[in-house]
CSV table of C-alpha atoms in Angstrom, one decimal:
chain,number,residue,atom,x,y,z
T,1058,MET,CA,-15.5,-13.9,11.2
T,1059,SER,CA,-14.0,-15.1,7.9
T,1060,ASN,CA,-13.2,-18.7,7.0
T,1061,GLU,CA,-9.6,-18.1,7.9
T,1062,ALA,CA,-10.6,-17.6,11.6
T,1063,LYS,CA,-12.8,-20.5,12.4
T,1064,GLY,CA,-10.4,-22.3,14.6
T,1065,VAL,CA,-6.8,-23.7,15.0
T,1066,ALA,CA,-7.7,-26.9,13.2
T,1067,ALA,CA,-8.5,-25.0,10.0
T,1068,PHE,CA,-5.0,-23.6,9.7
T,1069,PRO,CA,-2.3,-25.4,7.8
T,1070,PRO,CA,1.4,-25.0,8.8
T,1071,VAL,CA,1.9,-22.4,6.0
T,1072,THR,CA,-0.7,-19.8,4.8
T,1073,TYR,CA,0.1,-17.4,1.9
T,1074,PHE,CA,-1.8,-14.2,1.5
T,1075,TYR,CA,-1.1,-11.9,-1.5
T,1076,GLY,CA,-2.7,-9.0,-3.3
T,1077,GLU,CA,-3.1,-5.2,-3.4
T,1078,ASP,CA,-6.0,-4.8,-1.0
T,1079,SER,CA,-3.9,-4.3,2.2
T,1080,PHE,CA,-7.0,-3.2,4.2
T,1081,LEU,CA,-8.8,-6.5,3.8
T,1082,MET,CA,-5.5,-8.5,4.2
T,1083,GLU,CA,-4.8,-6.8,7.5
T,1084,LYS,CA,-8.3,-7.5,8.7
T,1085,VAL,CA,-8.0,-11.2,7.9
T,1086,VAL,CA,-4.6,-11.4,9.5
T,1087,ALA,CA,-6.1,-9.8,12.7
T,1088,GLU,CA,-8.8,-12.4,12.6
T,1089,CYS,CA,-6.2,-15.2,12.3
T,1090,ILE,CA,-4.4,-13.9,15.3
T,1091,GLU,CA,-7.6,-13.7,17.3
T,1092,ALA,CA,-8.5,-17.3,16.4
T,1093,LEU,CA,-5.1,-18.8,17.0
T,1094,VAL,CA,-3.5,-17.2,20.0
T,1095,GLU,CA,-5.1,-16.1,23.3
T,1096,GLU,CA,-4.3,-12.5,24.2
T,1097,GLU,CA,-2.3,-13.4,27.3
T,1098,SER,CA,-0.2,-15.8,25.2
T,1099,ARG,CA,0.7,-13.4,22.5
T,1100,PRO,CA,3.9,-12.1,24.0
T,1101,PHE,CA,5.3,-15.6,24.0
T,1102,ASP,CA,3.6,-17.4,21.0
T,1103,LEU,CA,3.1,-14.6,18.4
T,1104,GLU,CA,5.9,-13.1,16.4
T,1105,ILE,CA,5.4,-10.5,13.6
T,1106,LEU,CA,8.3,-10.1,11.2
T,1107,PHE,CA,8.9,-7.8,8.3
T,1108,GLY,CA,10.4,-8.7,5.0
T,1109,ASP,CA,12.5,-5.6,4.8
T,1110,GLU,CA,14.1,-6.4,8.1
T,1111,VAL,CA,14.7,-10.2,8.1
T,1112,GLY,CA,15.8,-12.9,5.8
T,1113,ALA,CA,14.6,-16.5,5.2
T,1114,GLU,CA,16.9,-17.9,7.9
T,1115,GLU,CA,15.3,-15.7,10.6
T,1116,VAL,CA,11.8,-16.6,9.5
T,1117,ALA,CA,12.6,-20.3,9.6
T,1118,ALA,CA,14.3,-20.0,13.0
T,1119,SER,CA,11.3,-18.3,14.4
T,1120,ALA,CA,8.8,-20.7,12.9
T,1121,ASN,CA,10.8,-23.7,14.2
T,1122,ARG,CA,10.5,-22.6,17.9
T,1123,LEU,CA,8.0,-24.5,20.0
T,1124,PRO,CA,4.9,-22.8,21.4
T,1125,PHE,CA,5.2,-21.8,25.0
T,1126,MET,CA,1.7,-21.2,26.3
T,1127,SER,CA,-0.5,-22.1,23.3
T,1128,GLY,CA,-1.3,-25.1,21.2
T,1129,LYS,CA,0.2,-23.3,18.2
T,1130,ARG,CA,3.0,-20.8,17.7
T,1131,VAL,CA,2.0,-18.1,15.1
T,1132,VAL,CA,4.6,-16.4,13.0
T,1133,ILE,CA,3.5,-13.7,10.5
T,1134,LEU,CA,5.8,-12.3,7.8
T,1135,LYS,CA,4.6,-9.0,6.5
T,1136,ARG,CA,6.0,-7.1,3.5
T,1137,MET,CA,7.2,-10.3,1.8
T,1138,GLU,CA,7.1,-8.3,-1.5
T,1139,LYS,CA,10.4,-6.8,-0.3
T,1140,TRP,CA,12.1,-10.2,-0.9
T,1141,ASN,CA,13.7,-11.2,-4.1
T,1142,ALA,CA,13.3,-14.6,-5.7
T,1143,THR,CA,16.5,-15.9,-4.0
T,1144,ARG,CA,15.1,-15.3,-0.5
T,1145,ILE,CA,11.8,-16.9,-1.3
T,1146,GLN,CA,13.5,-19.9,-2.8
T,1147,THR,CA,15.6,-20.2,0.4
T,1148,LEU,CA,12.5,-20.2,2.6
T,1149,LEU,CA,10.9,-22.8,0.3
T,1150,LYS,CA,13.9,-25.0,0.7
T,1151,ILE,CA,14.8,-24.6,4.4
T,1152,TYR,CA,11.3,-24.4,5.9
T,1153,ILE,CA,8.2,-24.6,3.6
T,1154,ALA,CA,9.3,-28.0,2.2
T,1155,ASP,CA,9.1,-29.4,5.8
T,1156,PRO,CA,7.3,-27.0,8.1
T,1157,SER,CA,6.8,-27.4,11.8
T,1158,PRO,CA,3.5,-28.9,12.7
T,1159,ASP,CA,3.5,-26.7,15.9
T,1160,THR,CA,3.5,-23.4,14.0
T,1161,CYS,CA,1.2,-21.5,11.8
T,1162,LEU,CA,3.3,-19.4,9.4
T,1163,ILE,CA,1.3,-16.7,7.6
T,1164,LEU,CA,3.1,-15.0,4.7
T,1165,CYS,CA,1.8,-11.6,3.5
T,1166,TYR,CA,2.8,-10.5,0.1
T,1167,GLY,CA,1.5,-7.0,-0.4
T,1168,GLY,CA,1.2,-6.4,-4.1
T,1169,LYS,CA,0.7,-8.2,-7.3
T,1170,PRO,CA,3.2,-11.1,-7.6
T,1171,ASP,CA,4.1,-12.5,-10.9
T,1172,ARG,CA,2.3,-15.9,-10.5
T,1173,ARG,CA,3.8,-17.1,-13.8
T,1174,THR,CA,7.3,-17.4,-12.4
T,1175,LYS,CA,8.6,-20.7,-11.0
T,1176,THR,CA,9.3,-19.2,-7.6
T,1177,MET,CA,5.8,-17.9,-7.1
T,1178,LYS,CA,4.2,-21.0,-8.4
T,1179,SER,CA,6.3,-23.0,-5.9
T,1180,LEU,CA,5.3,-20.7,-3.1
T,1181,GLU,CA,1.6,-20.9,-3.9
T,1182,SER,CA,1.7,-24.7,-4.2
T,1183,GLY,CA,3.9,-25.2,-1.1
T,1184,ALA,CA,1.5,-23.3,1.1
T,1185,GLY,CA,-1.3,-25.3,2.6
T,1186,ARG,CA,-3.7,-22.4,1.8
T,1187,SER,CA,-3.4,-19.3,-0.3
T,1188,ARG,CA,-5.7,-16.3,-0.9
T,1189,SER,CA,-5.7,-13.4,-3.2
T,1190,PHE,CA,-6.9,-9.9,-2.0
T,1191,THR,CA,-8.0,-8.0,-5.1
T,1192,PRO,CA,-8.6,-4.3,-4.8
T,1193,THR,CA,-12.2,-3.1,-4.8
T,1194,GLY,CA,-13.4,-1.5,-8.0
T,1195,ASP,CA,-14.5,2.1,-8.3
T,1196,ARG,CA,-18.2,1.3,-8.4
T,1197,GLN,CA,-17.9,-1.0,-5.4
T,1198,LEU,CA,-16.0,1.7,-3.4
T,1199,ALA,CA,-18.7,4.3,-4.2
T,1200,THR,CA,-21.4,1.8,-3.0
T,1201,TRP,CA,-19.3,1.2,0.2
T,1202,VAL,CA,-19.0,4.9,0.9
T,1203,ASP,CA,-22.8,5.4,0.3
T,1204,GLN,CA,-23.6,2.5,2.7
T,1205,TYR,CA,-21.1,3.8,5.3
T,1206,PHE,CA,-23.2,7.1,5.6
T,1207,ARG,CA,-26.6,5.3,5.4
T,1208,GLN,CA,-25.7,3.1,8.3
T,1209,ARG,CA,-25.1,6.2,10.3
T,1210,GLY,CA,-28.4,7.9,9.4
T,1211,LEU,CA,-26.8,10.2,6.8
T,1212,GLU,CA,-27.6,10.5,3.2
T,1213,LEU,CA,-25.3,11.5,0.3
T,1214,ALA,CA,-26.6,13.4,-2.6
T,1215,PRO,CA,-26.3,11.8,-6.1
T,1216,GLY,CA,-22.7,11.8,-7.3
T,1217,ALA,CA,-21.2,12.5,-3.8
T,1218,ALA,CA,-20.0,9.0,-3.2
T,1219,GLU,CA,-18.1,9.0,-6.5
T,1220,MET,CA,-16.6,12.3,-5.6
T,1221,VAL,CA,-15.3,10.9,-2.3
T,1222,VAL,CA,-13.6,8.0,-4.1
T,1223,GLU,CA,-12.0,10.2,-6.7
T,1224,TYR,CA,-10.7,12.6,-4.1
T,1225,LEU,CA,-9.4,10.1,-1.5
T,1226,GLY,CA,-8.5,7.2,-3.7
T,1227,PRO,CA,-8.9,3.5,-3.2
T,1228,ASP,CA,-7.1,3.0,0.1
T,1229,LEU,CA,-9.8,1.8,2.5
T,1230,HIS,CA,-7.7,2.6,5.5
T,1231,ARG,CA,-7.7,6.2,4.5
T,1232,LEU,CA,-11.3,6.2,3.4
T,1233,ARG,CA,-12.5,5.1,6.8
T,1234,THR,CA,-10.4,7.7,8.6
T,1235,GLU,CA,-11.5,10.6,6.5
T,1236,LEU,CA,-15.2,9.5,6.4
T,1237,LEU,CA,-15.3,9.5,10.2
T,1238,LYS,CA,-14.0,13.0,10.2
T,1239,ILE,CA,-16.7,14.1,7.6
T,1240,GLU,CA,-19.3,12.4,9.8
T,1241,LEU,CA,-18.2,14.3,12.8
T,1242,PHE,CA,-18.1,17.7,11.0
T,1243,HIS,CA,-21.5,17.2,9.5
T,1244,ALA,CA,-23.1,16.1,12.8
T,1245,ASP,CA,-24.7,19.5,13.5
T,1246,ARG,CA,-26.4,19.7,10.0
T,1247,ASP,CA,-29.7,18.3,8.8
T,1248,GLY,CA,-30.5,16.9,5.4
T,1249,PRO,CA,-28.3,15.1,2.9
T,1250,ILE,CA,-24.6,15.9,2.4
T,1251,THR,CA,-24.6,17.7,-1.0
T,1252,VAL,CA,-21.7,17.6,-3.4
T,1253,ASN,CA,-20.8,21.2,-2.6
T,1254,ARG,CA,-21.0,20.6,1.1
T,1255,LEU,CA,-18.9,17.4,0.7
T,1256,GLY,CA,-16.3,19.3,-1.3
T,1257,GLU,CA,-16.0,21.8,1.6
T,1258,LEU,CA,-15.7,19.0,4.1
T,1259,LEU,CA,-13.1,17.1,2.2
T,1260,LYS,CA,-10.8,20.1,2.0
T,1261,LYS,CA,-11.4,20.8,5.7
T,1262,VAL,CA,-10.7,17.4,7.1
T,1263,THR,CA,-8.1,15.9,4.8
T,1264,THR,CA,-4.4,16.5,4.3
T,1265,ARG,CA,-2.9,16.1,0.8
T,1266,PRO,CA,-2.2,12.5,0.3
T,1267,ILE,CA,1.2,11.0,-0.1
T,1268,PHE,CA,0.4,10.3,-3.7
T,1269,ASP,CA,0.3,14.0,-4.5
T,1270,LEU,CA,4.1,14.2,-3.9
T,1271,ALA,CA,5.3,12.8,-7.2
T,1272,PRO,CA,3.1,14.9,-9.4
T,1273,LEU,CA,4.4,18.0,-7.8
T,1274,PHE,CA,7.9,17.1,-8.6
T,1275,GLY,CA,6.9,16.1,-12.1
T,1276,ARG,CA,5.3,19.5,-12.7
T,1277,GLY,CA,8.3,21.4,-11.2
T,1278,GLU,CA,6.3,23.0,-8.4
T,1279,LYS,CA,9.3,23.3,-6.1
T,1280,LYS,CA,7.8,25.3,-3.2
T,1281,GLU,CA,4.7,23.1,-2.8
T,1282,ALA,CA,6.7,19.9,-3.3
T,1283,VAL,CA,9.2,20.7,-0.6
T,1284,ARG,CA,6.4,21.8,1.7
T,1285,LEU,CA,4.5,18.6,1.3
T,1286,LEU,CA,7.7,16.5,1.6
T,1287,GLY,CA,8.5,18.1,4.9
T,1288,GLN,CA,4.9,17.6,6.1
T,1289,LEU,CA,5.0,13.9,5.2
T,1290,MET,CA,8.4,13.4,6.9
T,1291,ASP,CA,7.2,15.2,10.0
T,1292,SER,CA,4.0,13.1,10.2
T,1293,GLY,CA,6.2,9.9,10.3
T,1294,GLU,CA,6.3,8.8,6.7
T,1295,GLU,CA,9.4,6.7,6.0
T,1296,ALA,CA,12.0,8.1,3.5
T,1297,ILE,CA,12.4,4.8,1.5
T,1298,PRO,CA,8.6,4.5,0.5
T,1299,LEU,CA,8.6,8.2,-0.4
T,1300,LEU,CA,11.6,7.6,-2.6
T,1301,GLY,CA,9.9,4.6,-4.1
T,1302,LEU,CA,6.9,6.8,-5.0
T,1303,LEU,CA,9.2,9.3,-6.8
T,1304,ALA,CA,11.0,6.5,-8.6
T,1305,GLY,CA,7.7,5.0,-9.6
T,1306,ARG,CA,6.7,8.3,-11.2
T,1307,TYR,CA,9.9,8.5,-13.2
T,1308,ARG,CA,9.3,4.9,-14.4
T,1309,GLN,CA,5.8,5.9,-15.5
T,1310,MET,CA,7.1,8.9,-17.3
T,1311,ILE,CA,9.6,6.6,-19.2
T,1312,LEU,CA,6.8,4.3,-20.1
T,1313,ALA,CA,4.7,7.3,-21.3
T,1314,ARG,CA,7.7,8.5,-23.4
T,1315,ALA,CA,8.0,5.1,-25.1
T,1316,VAL,CA,4.2,5.2,-25.9
T,1317,THR,CA,4.2,8.7,-27.3
T,1318,GLU,CA,7.3,8.1,-29.4
T,1319,GLN,CA,5.3,5.3,-31.1
T,1320,GLY,CA,2.5,7.8,-31.9
T,1321,GLY,CA,0.3,6.9,-28.9
T,1322,GLY,CA,-1.7,9.3,-26.9
T,1323,THR,CA,-3.5,9.5,-23.6
T,1324,ARG,CA,-5.7,6.4,-24.3
T,1325,GLU,CA,-2.6,4.3,-25.1
T,1326,VAL,CA,-0.7,5.5,-22.0
T,1327,MET,CA,-3.8,4.6,-19.8
T,1328,ASP,CA,-3.8,1.1,-21.2
T,1329,ARG,CA,0.0,0.6,-20.7
T,1330,LEU,CA,-0.1,1.9,-17.1
T,1331,ASP,CA,-1.7,-1.4,-15.9
T,1332,ILE,CA,-3.7,0.4,-13.1
T,1333,ARG,CA,-6.8,-1.3,-11.9
T,1334,MET,CA,-8.5,1.9,-10.8
T,1335,GLN,CA,-9.7,3.5,-14.0
T,1336,TRP,CA,-10.3,6.9,-12.4
T,1337,LEU,CA,-6.6,7.0,-11.4
T,1338,ALA,CA,-5.4,5.9,-14.9
T,1339,ARG,CA,-7.6,8.6,-16.4
T,1340,LYS,CA,-6.2,11.2,-14.1
T,1341,LEU,CA,-2.6,10.1,-14.4
T,1342,ALA,CA,-2.1,9.6,-18.1
T,1343,PRO,CA,-2.5,13.3,-19.2
T,1344,GLN,CA,-0.4,14.3,-16.2
T,1345,LEU,CA,2.5,12.1,-17.4
T,1346,ILE,CA,2.3,13.4,-20.9
T,1347,ALA,CA,2.4,17.0,-19.6
T,1348,ASP,CA,5.3,16.2,-17.3
T,1349,LEU,CA,7.3,14.8,-20.2
T,1350,LYS,CA,7.0,18.1,-22.1
T,1351,SER,CA,8.4,20.1,-19.1
T,1352,THR,CA,11.0,17.5,-18.1
T,1353,GLY,CA,12.5,16.3,-21.4
T,1354,ASP,CA,15.0,13.5,-21.9
T,1355,ARG,CA,17.8,15.3,-20.1
T,1356,GLY,CA,15.5,15.8,-17.1
T,1357,LEU,CA,14.5,12.2,-17.0
T,1358,ALA,CA,18.1,11.0,-17.1
T,1359,SER,CA,19.3,13.4,-14.4
T,1360,GLY,CA,16.2,12.6,-12.2
T,1361,ILE,CA,17.0,8.9,-12.3
T,1362,SER,CA,20.6,9.6,-11.4
T,1363,HIS,CA,19.5,11.7,-8.4
T,1364,LEU,CA,17.1,9.1,-7.2
T,1365,ALA,CA,19.9,6.5,-7.4
T,1366,TRP,CA,22.1,8.8,-5.3
T,1367,ALA,CA,19.4,9.2,-2.7
T,1368,ASP,CA,18.7,5.5,-2.5
T,1369,ALA,CA,22.4,4.8,-2.0
T,1370,HIS,CA,22.7,7.4,0.8
T,1371,LEU,CA,19.5,6.3,2.6
T,1372,LYS,CA,20.7,2.7,2.8
T,1373,ARG,CA,23.9,3.7,4.5
T,1374,THR,CA,22.9,6.8,6.4
T,1375,ASP,CA,21.8,7.0,10.0
T,1376,ARG,CA,18.0,7.4,10.4
T,1377,THR,CA,18.4,10.8,12.0
T,1378,LEU,CA,19.8,12.1,8.7
T,1379,THR,CA,17.1,10.7,6.3
T,1380,SER,CA,15.3,14.0,6.2
T,1381,ALA,CA,18.5,15.8,5.2
T,1382,VAL,CA,19.0,13.3,2.4
T,1383,MET,CA,15.4,13.9,1.1
T,1384,VAL,CA,15.8,17.7,1.2
T,1385,ALA,CA,19.0,17.3,-0.7
T,1386,LEU,CA,17.2,15.1,-3.2
T,1387,ALA,CA,14.6,17.8,-3.7
T,1388,SER,CA,17.3,20.4,-4.3
T,1389,ARG,CA,18.9,18.1,-6.9
T,1390,LEU,CA,15.7,17.4,-8.7
T,1391,PHE,CA,14.9,21.1,-9.0
T,1392,GLY,CA,18.4,22.1,-9.6
């Protein structure tokens, strides 16, 4: 159990977690809950809130309630990255400046906050404890994959672990799920899992990741893009995050355009992308340059306009109609 989960006394009134490693952050949050609130008390003394659903006032009101069956009330705010500076400043003023001694408020900012700003500096200094969750590097991930199989009595051939990381990406949640499938499919075989065998298994057990959606739109592959979009929506993916991925792709294309206009090439685009995972930057930079050639300035401008249209409609449309909005967006982008 981590240091965060050694006992109620170790927890200050406000704890601030931030960073891009959502897997480890969720693990530590679960340990905190385990340490702070008995299971039978959780319906009364544990509340989990989400930044895209509540404001500072709701968080403060929840944190100011007295515990009912436990020594401490625990309030967890997830997706704090959805808040702007004004909301964070409001919480600093109305609660963090004078927190309840009967509550442990755990703030989870999923992403890379700009720690240079006054607001984020105040948040970090106002919390009794803060911790950064930095993504695992490519080499560490490959070692983790190799160890995963070794602990289960399986051996990967040289280069196989790196292949897994490149194929599945850095999300440890997804890695664990897909590696378990590979383990089950290989259970009836002897000997190490070769690179060729692993390639077959990866194609067999995995669905195309959500991150494949934006490149398909960028390359103009209408049929495959619409098919994957429908598959993701049917599997329960939310429309707003999907829209965010597409918008992020267009922002990256605009950045790549600015770099290439100044005479830069693939290497310069890689450096400007500010992506920790080098394998992803190496893969993405040439894709963006190729997308620019097929899209053009007019395509970039109209794409941004269509994304803004979809964003406005999703925010005021009934949830039952979100799929229709996304299908309409696909038609507009390919129109």
